[in-house]
Coordinates of C-alpha atoms in Angstrom, one line a residue:
M1 CA 20.6 12.3 10.5
T2 CA 18.8 13.7 13.5
T3 CA 18.4 11.7 16.7
S4 CA 14.7 11.3 16.1
M5 CA 15.3 9.9 12.6
T6 CA 18.0 7.6 13.9
K7 CA 15.5 6.2 16.5
L8 CA 12.9 5.7 13.8
Q9 CA 15.4 3.9 11.6
E10 CA 16.3 1.6 14.5
L11 CA 12.6 0.9 15.3
Y12 CA 11.9 0.2 11.7
N13 CA 14.8 -2.2 11.4
Q14 CA 13.6 -4.0 14.5
Q15 CA 9.9 -4.4 13.8
G16 CA 9.7 -3.9 10.0
F17 CA 7.2 -1.1 10.1
L18 CA 6.3 2.4 11.5
S19 CA 2.8 3.8 11.9
A20 CA 0.9 7.0 12.5
L21 CA 3.6 9.3 11.1
P22 CA 2.2 12.8 10.2
V23 CA 2.4 13.9 6.6
L24 CA -0.4 16.1 5.3
N25 CA -1.6 19.2 6.9
E26 CA -5.3 20.2 6.8
T27 CA -5.0 22.1 3.6
E28 CA -3.0 19.5 1.8
L29 CA -5.4 16.7 2.9
R30 CA -8.4 18.7 1.8
E31 CA -6.9 19.4 -1.6
A32 CA -5.9 15.7 -2.1
K33 CA -9.3 14.4 -1.1
H34 CA -11.0 16.9 -3.5
A35 CA -8.7 15.9 -6.3
F36 CA -9.4 12.2 -5.6
S37 CA -13.1 12.8 -5.6
E38 CA -12.8 14.3 -9.1
L39 CA -11.2 11.0 -10.2
E40 CA -14.1 9.1 -8.6
K41 CA -16.5 11.2 -10.6
E42 CA -14.6 10.6 -13.8
F43 CA -13.9 6.9 -13.5
G44 CA -16.5 5.5 -11.0
E45 CA -15.9 3.7 -7.7
E46 CA -15.5 0.3 -9.3
Y47 CA -12.5 1.6 -11.1
T48 CA -11.0 3.8 -8.4
Q49 CA -11.2 0.9 -5.9
Y50 CA -7.9 -0.6 -7.3
S51 CA -7.2 0.5 -10.9
L52 CA -5.6 3.9 -10.4
H53 CA -2.2 2.5 -10.9
N54 CA 0.9 4.7 -11.4
V55 CA -1.2 7.8 -12.1
H56 CA 1.7 9.9 -10.7
L57 CA 2.8 9.9 -14.3
Q58 CA -0.4 11.6 -15.3
Y59 CA -1.4 14.0 -12.5
P60 CA 1.0 16.5 -11.0
W61 CA -0.9 16.5 -7.7
V62 CA -0.3 12.8 -7.3
R63 CA 3.4 13.1 -8.2
S64 CA 3.8 15.8 -5.6
L65 CA 2.5 13.4 -3.0
T66 CA 5.2 10.9 -3.9
K67 CA 7.8 13.7 -3.3
H68 CA 6.3 15.1 -0.2
P69 CA 9.1 16.2 2.1
H70 CA 7.6 14.6 5.2
I71 CA 7.5 11.3 3.4
L72 CA 10.9 11.5 1.9
K73 CA 12.5 12.6 5.2
V74 CA 11.5 9.2 6.7
V75 CA 12.2 7.2 3.6
K76 CA 15.7 8.6 3.3
A77 CA 16.3 7.8 7.0
V78 CA 15.6 4.1 6.2
L79 CA 16.8 3.6 2.6
G80 CA 19.5 6.3 2.3
P81 CA 19.8 9.5 0.3
D82 CA 19.4 8.1 -3.2
I83 CA 15.8 6.9 -3.8
I84 CA 13.7 5.7 -6.7
L85 CA 9.9 5.6 -6.8
L86 CA 9.1 2.2 -8.0
D87 CA 5.3 2.1 -8.2
S88 CA 2.2 3.8 -6.9
R89 CA -1.5 2.9 -6.5
F90 CA -4.7 4.2 -4.9
I91 CA -6.6 1.5 -2.9
C92 CA -10.1 2.1 -1.7
K93 CA -12.5 -0.1 0.2
Y94 CA -15.9 1.4 -0.2
P95 CA -18.7 1.0 2.4
T96 CA -21.4 0.6 -0.3
L97 CA -20.6 -3.1 -0.6
K98 CA -21.5 -3.6 3.0
S99 CA -24.7 -1.5 2.6
D100 CA -25.8 -3.8 -0.2
I101 CA -25.6 -6.7 2.2
Q102 CA -27.5 -5.0 4.9
E103 CA -30.3 -4.0 2.5
N104 CA -30.7 -7.6 1.4
E105 CA -30.3 -9.2 4.8
E106 CA -34.0 -9.8 5.4
G107 CA -34.9 -13.3 4.3
Q108 CA -31.2 -14.5 4.1
T109 CA -30.0 -17.4 6.1
K110 CA -27.0 -17.0 8.3
T111 CA -25.0 -19.0 5.8
D112 CA -26.1 -16.7 3.0
R113 CA -24.9 -13.7 4.9
N114 CA -21.6 -15.2 5.8
V115 CA -21.0 -16.1 2.1
A116 CA -21.8 -12.5 1.1
E117 CA -19.6 -10.9 3.7
N118 CA -16.7 -13.3 2.8
A119 CA -16.9 -11.9 -0.8
L120 CA -16.1 -8.4 0.4
P121 CA -12.7 -7.0 -0.8
Y122 CA -9.9 -7.8 1.6
V123 CA -6.1 -8.3 1.3
A124 CA -4.7 -11.7 2.3
W125 CA -1.6 -12.2 4.4
H126 CA 1.4 -11.7 2.1
Q127 CA 4.8 -10.2 1.6
D128 CA 5.3 -7.5 -1.0
M129 CA 8.6 -8.8 -2.2
R130 CA 6.9 -12.0 -3.4
Y131 CA 5.5 -9.9 -6.3
W132 CA 8.0 -7.2 -7.1
G133 CA 11.0 -9.1 -8.5
I134 CA 13.6 -6.7 -6.9
A135 CA 17.0 -7.6 -5.6
G136 CA 20.1 -5.7 -4.4
G137 CA 18.1 -3.6 -1.9
P138 CA 14.9 -3.4 0.1
V139 CA 11.5 -2.3 -1.0
L140 CA 9.7 0.2 1.3
S141 CA 6.0 0.7 1.1
V142 CA 4.1 3.8 2.2
W143 CA 0.4 3.8 3.0
L144 CA -0.7 7.5 3.0
A145 CA -4.2 7.7 4.4
L146 CA -6.8 9.9 2.7
D147 CA -9.4 8.6 5.1
D148 CA -9.2 7.5 8.7
S149 CA -8.0 3.9 8.6
L150 CA -9.5 1.9 11.5
K151 CA -10.1 -1.7 12.4
E152 CA -13.8 -1.3 11.4
N153 CA -13.0 -0.2 7.8
G154 CA -10.2 -2.6 7.2
A155 CA -7.0 -1.1 8.5
L156 CA -3.5 -2.6 7.9
Q157 CA -2.5 -5.5 10.1
V158 CA 1.1 -6.6 10.4
I159 CA 3.2 -9.3 12.1
P160 CA 6.0 -7.3 13.9
G161 CA 9.5 -8.6 13.1
S162 CA 8.3 -11.1 10.5
H163 CA 10.5 -9.4 7.9
C164 CA 13.5 -11.1 9.6
A165 CA 12.3 -14.6 8.6
G166 CA 12.9 -14.1 4.9
M167 CA 10.6 -15.0 2.0
L168 CA 7.7 -17.3 2.9
P169 CA 5.9 -19.6 0.5
H170 CA 2.6 -18.3 -1.0
H171 CA -0.2 -20.2 -2.7
L172 CA -3.5 -19.3 -4.3
A173 CA -6.0 -17.9 -1.9
T174 CA -9.2 -19.9 -1.3
R175 CA -11.4 -17.2 0.1
P176 CA -13.0 -15.0 -2.6
G177 CA -12.5 -11.2 -2.6
N178 CA -8.7 -11.0 -2.3
M179 CA -7.6 -7.7 -3.8
L180 CA -4.1 -8.9 -4.6
S181 CA -3.8 -9.0 -8.4
V182 CA -2.2 -12.5 -8.4
N183 CA -4.7 -13.8 -5.7
Q184 CA -2.1 -15.4 -3.5
E185 CA -1.6 -15.7 0.3
I186 CA 0.8 -17.1 2.8
P187 CA -0.6 -20.5 4.1
E188 CA -2.5 -19.9 7.4
E189 CA -0.2 -22.2 9.4
L190 CA 2.8 -20.0 8.6
V191 CA 1.2 -16.8 9.8
Q192 CA 1.5 -16.0 13.6
T193 CA -1.9 -14.3 13.6
D194 CA -1.9 -14.2 17.4
E195 CA 1.0 -11.7 17.2
A196 CA -0.8 -9.4 14.6
V197 CA -1.2 -5.7 15.4
F198 CA -3.4 -3.1 13.8
C199 CA -1.9 0.1 12.3
P200 CA -4.8 2.6 12.6
L201 CA -4.2 5.9 10.9
L202 CA -5.9 9.3 10.9
A203 CA -6.4 10.9 7.5
G204 CA -3.1 12.6 6.5
Q205 CA -0.9 10.1 8.4
M206 CA 1.1 7.4 6.9
S207 CA 2.5 4.0 7.8
I208 CA 5.6 2.4 6.2
H209 CA 6.6 -1.2 6.0
D210 CA 9.4 -3.4 4.7
G211 CA 8.9 -5.5 1.6
L212 CA 9.3 -8.8 3.6
L213 CA 6.9 -7.9 6.4
V214 CA 3.9 -10.2 6.6
H215 CA 0.8 -8.0 6.5
A216 CA -2.9 -8.0 5.5
S217 CA -6.1 -6.1 5.8
D218 CA -9.7 -7.2 6.5
A219 CA -12.8 -6.3 4.6
N220 CA -14.5 -2.9 5.3
T221 CA -17.5 -3.8 7.4
S222 CA -18.3 -0.2 8.3
Q223 CA -20.1 2.7 6.7
M224 CA -16.8 4.6 6.3
R225 CA -14.7 4.6 3.1
R226 CA -11.1 3.6 3.6
C227 CA -8.9 5.2 0.9
G228 CA -5.1 5.4 0.8
F229 CA -2.3 6.0 -1.6
V230 CA 0.4 3.3 -1.7
I231 CA 3.9 4.3 -2.8
R232 CA 6.8 1.9 -3.2
Y233 CA 10.4 3.1 -2.9
V234 CA 13.7 1.4 -3.4
P235 CA 17.3 2.6 -3.1
T236 CA 19.1 3.2 -6.4
C237 CA 21.3 0.1 -5.8
A238 CA 18.2 -2.1 -6.1
Y239 CA 17.6 -3.8 -9.5
P240 CA 14.8 -5.8 -11.2
T241 CA 15.2 -9.5 -11.5
Q242 CA 14.2 -11.6 -14.5
D243 CA 11.5 -14.2 -14.0
P244 CA 10.3 -15.9 -17.3
D245 CA 7.2 -17.2 -15.5
R246 CA 6.1 -13.7 -14.4
P247 CA 7.7 -11.0 -16.5
R248 CA 7.5 -7.6 -14.9
K249 CA 7.8 -4.1 -16.3
F250 CA 8.8 -1.0 -14.3
D251 CA 7.6 1.7 -16.6
A252 CA 6.8 4.3 -14.0
T253 CA 10.0 4.5 -12.0
M254 CA 11.2 8.0 -11.0
L255 CA 14.2 9.3 -9.2
V256 CA 12.7 11.3 -6.3
C257 CA 15.9 12.3 -4.4
G258 CA 19.6 12.0 -4.6
K259 CA 21.6 10.7 -7.6
D260 CA 21.4 7.4 -9.5
H261 CA 24.8 6.0 -10.1
F262 CA 23.5 2.6 -11.1
N263 CA 20.8 3.2 -13.8
H264 CA 19.2 -0.2 -13.2
F265 CA 15.8 1.2 -14.3
T266 CA 16.2 2.4 -17.8
N267 CA 12.7 3.9 -18.1
K268 CA 13.2 6.1 -15.0
T269 CA 12.2 9.8 -15.2
T270 CA 13.8 12.7 -13.3
G271 CA 10.8 13.3 -11.1
I272 CA 10.9 17.0 -11.9
L273 CA 7.4 18.5 -11.5
P274 CA 6.0 20.4 -14.5

């Protein structure tokens, strides 16, 4: 491991995240954005907002993103040489929702506007490990930005070092618009929001964070789309746990580098591109 990678690993272990790491060059970014725009035309924005889940199994260009050498170089520095892709999803916060509010602002009361804005899609404070049902190793999440990700359009916020506190309790979110599929959040009194930092990204950059890091993102209140590709990786020593109250399936796992001596994910593919 190079000195720079060693320093990245140390920083990641200390604060639980890294941000503004370069991944895609101009050509790769242009091609990825064009390919995603074709999916938007095919499925519509309501669907592509959150429902393009594990499409790396279907589209070679998406699968190639999960195996991008700049991504895997950093992931291997953190997790080791043997890596499984656990899950992937495109997440988009579209500005049209805010436009609808602006177009209808005339005649609304301040309360009406606040209610409308509070219904915009956001992601509540949470920890990824609360939902994944993984033990035996960490989960590392990548956000690969297809658009600039800024405070105004709902960039990632994190609580540095919060991954060291272990799993925190979660309960049902009370504010409408939470994009988390199980609609949970960490209770407000347990989140050190005064320590939160934003992780702005330029298109083509990525951030990574630990599965126990407390993080969230606000609604997009700008006129800029915020689209990113989320990829979850685990070391091959990790394994799924059994929870009868919330059974999980890992049907899209893929060995992306190294060797799997454990075979904890029986549906795993080789990750060889067609």
